């Protein structure tokens, strides 16, 4: 069995990561799942959450904002709406986005369509703050 596999994370704007790694845990829509080298092929969708990836004793985190993942024995490819590495996250921007969303939510009710847009913005902002807080 191979000891590592290639993780590629792509968004509409850029290649976020292309790295040989040994393990990931990813935020699947049906729950978090892990992948090790040699995993049997599958395809699923990702929600907003954090992606952990590890090589040896080093592990890192990145944000994923919705996407698709294709798992093959020697390669995992993620196509995400947005993704940021830990060190790329602008914490002040995420904090401002969180406050904006909280303000909007105070003024909206669940009957209004905008309520769900604000909930989504809040979820993305909290996820960015969570991943940024993992920076060592
Ligand atoms: P904002 O209101 O601050 O734009 P958002 O949640 O609406 O936040 P998205 O639509 O998810 O932002 O992302 C738009 C682009 O901006 C993506 O390329 C995403 O990677 C980037 N981005 C959003 N927020 C941040 C952040 N806090 N730090 C770094 N990049 C960010």
PDB file of C-alpha atoms and ligand atoms in Angstrom:
ATOM      1  CA  UNK A   1       0.000   0.000   0.000  1.00  0.00           C
ATOM      2  CA  UNK A   2       1.291   3.483  -0.818  1.00  0.00           C
ATOM      3  CA  UNK A   3       2.206   5.591   2.207  1.00  0.00           C
ATOM      4  CA  UNK A   4       0.976   8.912   0.848  1.00  0.00           C
ATOM      5  CA  UNK A   5      -1.401  10.423  -1.670  1.00  0.00           C
ATOM      6  CA  UNK A   6      -1.745  13.695  -3.535  1.00  0.00           C
ATOM      7  CA  UNK A   7      -4.245  16.228  -2.204  1.00  0.00           C
ATOM      8  CA  UNK A   8      -5.332  18.908  -4.666  1.00  0.00           C
ATOM      9  CA  UNK A   9      -7.731  21.674  -3.661  1.00  0.00           C
ATOM     10  CA  UNK A  10      -9.041  23.874  -6.444  1.00  0.00           C
ATOM     11  CA  UNK A  11     -11.463  26.819  -6.418  1.00  0.00           C
ATOM     12  CA  UNK A  12     -12.855  28.736  -9.405  1.00  0.00           C
ATOM     13  CA  UNK A  13     -10.011  31.253  -8.915  1.00  0.00           C
ATOM     14  CA  UNK A  14      -6.956  29.190  -8.135  1.00  0.00           C
ATOM     15  CA  UNK A  15      -5.114  26.052  -7.125  1.00  0.00           C
ATOM     16  CA  UNK A  16      -5.127  26.369  -3.329  1.00  0.00           C
ATOM     17  CA  UNK A  17      -3.026  23.308  -2.519  1.00  0.00           C
ATOM     18  CA  UNK A  18      -1.205  20.469  -4.235  1.00  0.00           C
ATOM     19  CA  UNK A  19       0.698  18.421  -1.706  1.00  0.00           C
ATOM     20  CA  UNK A  20       1.660  14.848  -0.904  1.00  0.00           C
ATOM     21  CA  UNK A  21       0.045  13.931   2.372  1.00  0.00           C
ATOM     22  CA  UNK A  22      -0.834  10.903   4.460  1.00  0.00           C
ATOM     23  CA  UNK A  23      -4.289  11.613   5.873  1.00  0.00           C
ATOM     24  CA  UNK A  24      -7.220  14.008   5.632  1.00  0.00           C
ATOM     25  CA  UNK A  25     -10.417  14.572   7.558  1.00  0.00           C
ATOM     26  CA  UNK A  26     -13.046  16.450   5.600  1.00  0.00           C
ATOM     27  CA  UNK A  27     -16.462  18.001   6.327  1.00  0.00           C
ATOM     28  CA  UNK A  28     -18.804  15.804   4.300  1.00  0.00           C
ATOM     29  CA  UNK A  29     -22.459  16.828   4.044  1.00  0.00           C
ATOM     30  CA  UNK A  30     -23.327  13.594   5.816  1.00  0.00           C
ATOM     31  CA  UNK A  31     -20.644  14.015   8.462  1.00  0.00           C
ATOM     32  CA  UNK A  32     -16.901  14.282   8.821  1.00  0.00           C
ATOM     33  CA  UNK A  33     -14.903  11.514   7.153  1.00  0.00           C
ATOM     34  CA  UNK A  34     -11.274  10.482   7.014  1.00  0.00           C
ATOM     35  CA  UNK A  35      -9.135   9.274   4.126  1.00  0.00           C
ATOM     36  CA  UNK A  36      -5.869   7.330   4.330  1.00  0.00           C
ATOM     37  CA  UNK A  37      -3.661   6.194   1.423  1.00  0.00           C
ATOM     38  CA  UNK A  38      -5.135   3.419  -0.699  1.00  0.00           C
ATOM     39  CA  UNK A  39      -8.744   4.320   0.092  1.00  0.00           C
ATOM     40  CA  UNK A  40     -11.301   2.809  -2.233  1.00  0.00           C
ATOM     41  CA  UNK A  41     -12.746   5.303  -4.706  1.00  0.00           C
ATOM     42  CA  UNK A  42     -15.764   7.408  -3.793  1.00  0.00           C
ATOM     43  CA  UNK A  43     -17.303  10.760  -4.558  1.00  0.00           C
ATOM     44  CA  UNK A  44     -19.212  13.031  -2.206  1.00  0.00           C
ATOM     45  CA  UNK A  45     -20.083  16.632  -1.392  1.00  0.00           C
ATOM     46  CA  UNK A  46     -18.592  18.915   1.239  1.00  0.00           C
ATOM     47  CA  UNK A  47     -20.284  21.518   3.395  1.00  0.00           C
ATOM     48  CA  UNK A  48     -18.735  24.548   5.107  1.00  0.00           C
ATOM     49  CA  UNK A  49     -16.101  23.279   7.506  1.00  0.00           C
ATOM     50  CA  UNK A  50     -12.464  22.633   8.161  1.00  0.00           C
ATOM     51  CA  UNK A  51     -10.253  20.247   6.271  1.00  0.00           C
ATOM     52  CA  UNK A  52      -7.373  18.702   8.213  1.00  0.00           C
ATOM     53  CA  UNK A  53      -4.433  17.279   6.297  1.00  0.00           C
ATOM     54  CA  UNK A  54      -1.388  15.569   7.747  1.00  0.00           C
ATOM     55  CA  UNK A  55       2.055  14.480   6.601  1.00  0.00           C
ATOM     56  CA  UNK A  56       4.143  12.694   9.210  1.00  0.00           C
ATOM     57  CA  UNK A  57       3.732  14.499  12.517  1.00  0.00           C
ATOM     58  CA  UNK A  58       2.760  17.808  10.929  1.00  0.00           C
ATOM     59  CA  UNK A  59      -0.875  18.650  10.466  1.00  0.00           C
ATOM     60  CA  UNK A  60      -2.559  21.673   8.955  1.00  0.00           C
ATOM     61  CA  UNK A  61      -6.069  23.014   8.533  1.00  0.00           C
ATOM     62  CA  UNK A  62      -7.849  24.897   5.806  1.00  0.00           C
ATOM     63  CA  UNK A  63     -11.363  26.166   5.294  1.00  0.00           C
ATOM     64  CA  UNK A  64     -13.660  24.654   2.708  1.00  0.00           C
ATOM     65  CA  UNK A  65     -16.841  26.414   1.636  1.00  0.00           C
ATOM     66  CA  UNK A  66     -19.030  23.845  -0.116  1.00  0.00           C
ATOM     67  CA  UNK A  67     -17.583  21.579  -2.772  1.00  0.00           C
ATOM     68  CA  UNK A  68     -17.093  18.167  -4.253  1.00  0.00           C
ATOM     69  CA  UNK A  69     -14.464  15.601  -3.382  1.00  0.00           C
ATOM     70  CA  UNK A  70     -13.250  12.703  -5.473  1.00  0.00           C
ATOM     71  CA  UNK A  71     -11.288  10.083  -3.548  1.00  0.00           C
ATOM     72  CA  UNK A  72      -9.014   7.713  -5.454  1.00  0.00           C
ATOM     73  CA  UNK A  73      -6.373   5.394  -3.923  1.00  0.00           C
ATOM     74  CA  UNK A  74      -3.494   7.755  -4.814  1.00  0.00           C
ATOM     75  CA  UNK A  75      -5.234  11.123  -5.156  1.00  0.00           C
ATOM     76  CA  UNK A  76      -7.920  13.248  -3.529  1.00  0.00           C
ATOM     77  CA  UNK A  77      -9.291  16.163  -5.530  1.00  0.00           C
ATOM     78  CA  UNK A  78     -11.471  18.833  -3.962  1.00  0.00           C
ATOM     79  CA  UNK A  79     -13.334  21.391  -6.040  1.00  0.00           C
ATOM     80  CA  UNK A  80     -14.623  24.016  -3.624  1.00  0.00           C
ATOM     81  CA  UNK A  81     -16.534  27.272  -3.975  1.00  0.00           C
ATOM     82  CA  UNK A  82     -13.890  28.838  -1.716  1.00  0.00           C
ATOM     83  CA  UNK A  83     -10.994  27.536   0.362  1.00  0.00           C
ATOM     84  CA  UNK A  84      -8.273  29.249   2.370  1.00  0.00           C
ATOM     85  CA  UNK A  85      -5.161  27.892   4.053  1.00  0.00           C
ATOM     86  CA  UNK A  86      -4.802  28.734   7.771  1.00  0.00           C
ATOM     87  CA  UNK A  87      -2.258  31.477   7.096  1.00  0.00           C
ATOM     88  CA  UNK A  88      -4.308  33.061   4.281  1.00  0.00           C
ATOM     89  CA  UNK A  89      -7.287  33.903   6.452  1.00  0.00           C
ATOM     90  CA  UNK A  90      -7.833  37.586   7.076  1.00  0.00           C
ATOM     91  CA  UNK A  91      -9.127  37.450  10.646  1.00  0.00           C
ATOM     92  CA  UNK A  92     -10.364  41.057  10.746  1.00  0.00           C
ATOM     93  CA  UNK A  93     -12.344  40.520   7.558  1.00  0.00           C
ATOM     94  CA  UNK A  94     -13.928  37.352   8.983  1.00  0.00           C
ATOM     95  CA  UNK A  95     -14.713  39.168  12.236  1.00  0.00           C
ATOM     96  CA  UNK A  96     -16.383  42.004  10.296  1.00  0.00           C
ATOM     97  CA  UNK A  97     -18.353  39.465   8.215  1.00  0.00           C
ATOM     98  CA  UNK A  98     -19.493  37.742  11.418  1.00  0.00           C
ATOM     99  CA  UNK A  99     -20.659  41.016  12.981  1.00  0.00           C
ATOM    100  CA  UNK A 100     -22.451  42.053   9.774  1.00  0.00           C
ATOM    101  CA  UNK A 101     -24.271  38.725   9.607  1.00  0.00           C
ATOM    102  CA  UNK A 102     -25.250  38.897  13.286  1.00  0.00           C
ATOM    103  CA  UNK A 103     -26.644  42.417  12.810  1.00  0.00           C
ATOM    104  CA  UNK A 104     -28.673  41.299   9.775  1.00  0.00           C
ATOM    105  CA  UNK A 105     -30.013  38.270  11.607  1.00  0.00           C
ATOM    106  CA  UNK A 106     -31.327  40.497  14.410  1.00  0.00           C
ATOM    107  CA  UNK A 107     -33.431  42.359  11.848  1.00  0.00           C
ATOM    108  CA  UNK A 108     -34.694  39.360   9.870  1.00  0.00           C
ATOM    109  CA  UNK A 109     -37.109  36.521  10.510  1.00  0.00           C
ATOM    110  CA  UNK A 110     -36.841  32.940   9.182  1.00  0.00           C
ATOM    111  CA  UNK A 111     -39.715  33.683   6.792  1.00  0.00           C
ATOM    112  CA  UNK A 112     -37.459  36.051   4.877  1.00  0.00           C
ATOM    113  CA  UNK A 113     -35.175  34.628   2.220  1.00  0.00           C
ATOM    114  CA  UNK A 114     -32.333  36.923   3.293  1.00  0.00           C
ATOM    115  CA  UNK A 115     -32.312  35.237   6.704  1.00  0.00           C
ATOM    116  CA  UNK A 116     -30.713  32.130   5.186  1.00  0.00           C
ATOM    117  CA  UNK A 117     -28.139  34.161   3.283  1.00  0.00           C
ATOM    118  CA  UNK A 118     -27.151  35.800   6.568  1.00  0.00           C
ATOM    119  CA  UNK A 119     -27.015  32.390   8.292  1.00  0.00           C
ATOM    120  CA  UNK A 120     -24.689  31.182   5.529  1.00  0.00           C
ATOM    121  CA  UNK A 121     -22.455  34.250   5.868  1.00  0.00           C
ATOM    122  CA  UNK A 122     -22.301  33.713   9.638  1.00  0.00           C
ATOM    123  CA  UNK A 123     -21.359  30.052   9.184  1.00  0.00           C
ATOM    124  CA  UNK A 124     -18.556  30.927   6.719  1.00  0.00           C
ATOM    125  CA  UNK A 125     -17.198  33.639   9.024  1.00  0.00           C
ATOM    126  CA  UNK A 126     -17.224  31.401  12.111  1.00  0.00           C
ATOM    127  CA  UNK A 127     -15.499  28.646  10.151  1.00  0.00           C
ATOM    128  CA  UNK A 128     -12.750  31.061   9.047  1.00  0.00           C
ATOM    129  CA  UNK A 129     -12.245  32.263  12.622  1.00  0.00           C
ATOM    130  CA  UNK A 130     -12.098  28.650  13.876  1.00  0.00           C
ATOM    131  CA  UNK A 131      -9.474  27.629  11.316  1.00  0.00           C
ATOM    132  CA  UNK A 132      -7.437  30.820  11.874  1.00  0.00           C
ATOM    133  CA  UNK A 133      -7.432  30.152  15.617  1.00  0.00           C
ATOM    134  CA  UNK A 134      -5.547  26.899  14.935  1.00  0.00           C
ATOM    135  CA  UNK A 135      -2.478  28.817  13.738  1.00  0.00           C
ATOM    136  CA  UNK A 136       0.436  27.973  15.972  1.00  0.00           C
TER     137      UNK A 136
HETATM  138  P1  LIG B   1     -16.900  38.557   2.889  1.00  0.00           P
HETATM  139  O1  LIG B   1     -18.247  39.130   3.246  1.00  0.00           O
HETATM  140  O2  LIG B   1     -15.814  38.988   3.817  1.00  0.00           O
HETATM  141  O3  LIG B   1     -16.554  38.719   1.416  1.00  0.00           O
HETATM  142  P2  LIG B   1     -17.864  35.896   2.304  1.00  0.00           P
HETATM  143  O4  LIG B   1     -18.156  34.773   3.239  1.00  0.00           O
HETATM  144  O5  LIG B   1     -19.040  36.516   1.622  1.00  0.00           O
HETATM  145  O6  LIG B   1     -17.016  36.972   3.138  1.00  0.00           O
HETATM  146  P3  LIG B   1     -16.996  34.201   0.182  1.00  0.00           P
HETATM  147  O7  LIG B   1     -18.082  34.535  -0.795  1.00  0.00           O
HETATM  148  O8  LIG B   1     -17.103  32.891   0.914  1.00  0.00           O
HETATM  149  O9  LIG B   1     -16.818  35.399   1.229  1.00  0.00           O
HETATM  150  O10 LIG B   1     -15.566  34.230  -0.543  1.00  0.00           O
HETATM  151  C1  LIG B   1     -15.256  35.176  -1.555  1.00  0.00           C
HETATM  152  C2  LIG B   1     -13.740  35.148  -1.766  1.00  0.00           C
HETATM  153  O11 LIG B   1     -13.099  35.813  -0.673  1.00  0.00           O
HETATM  154  C3  LIG B   1     -13.138  33.751  -1.794  1.00  0.00           C
HETATM  155  O12 LIG B   1     -12.066  33.755  -2.717  1.00  0.00           O
HETATM  156  C4  LIG B   1     -12.644  33.539  -0.372  1.00  0.00           C
HETATM  157  O13 LIG B   1     -11.553  32.625  -0.352  1.00  0.00           O
HETATM  158  C5  LIG B   1     -12.227  34.932   0.018  1.00  0.00           C
HETATM  159  N1  LIG B   1     -12.416  35.246   1.455  1.00  0.00           N
HETATM  160  C6  LIG B   1     -13.567  35.500   2.091  1.00  0.00           C
HETATM  161  N2  LIG B   1     -13.358  35.808   3.376  1.00  0.00           N
HETATM  162  C7  LIG B   1     -12.023  35.717   3.570  1.00  0.00           C
HETATM  163  C8  LIG B   1     -11.154  35.919   4.703  1.00  0.00           C
HETATM  164  N3  LIG B   1     -11.632  36.267   5.891  1.00  0.00           N
HETATM  165  N4  LIG B   1      -9.827  35.759   4.531  1.00  0.00           N
HETATM  166  C9  LIG B   1      -9.328  35.412   3.318  1.00  0.00           C
HETATM  167  N5  LIG B   1     -10.081  35.206   2.203  1.00  0.00           N
HETATM  168  C10 LIG B   1     -11.415  35.361   2.326  1.00  0.00           C
END
